[in-house]
Steps between C-alpha positions, in 0.01 A plus 500: 500500500271390221543674171230730375447713192654840439147640506438372851840629612410842356162491675669418833746788457219740408295394803773482765782715362781358711625161612440605861135576427462173310653308790248658739202418276244256627369213293173690457687804369696284256180342367371850418778534239384419147621153404575382855271227632486322833767243413745753358445732797584215739812413301606864498454524878705182548777625273506844659519346847796290386664817363439683828667213689801508268535877535481473879770232499726719286452792739624287791838435338 
């Protein structure tokens, strides 16, 4: 996942609260977070999808 500032990380936590909620967030919801633009939202979605895949693979073991 791309790196982003502590401020943006804090804003994401304040908006979504949990990793599960963040993983369910749409691109449009991510863009609503202060400091997150279209490009960052797309990168976040890509990174979160990769994480979801990894977690699913671990659960199959």
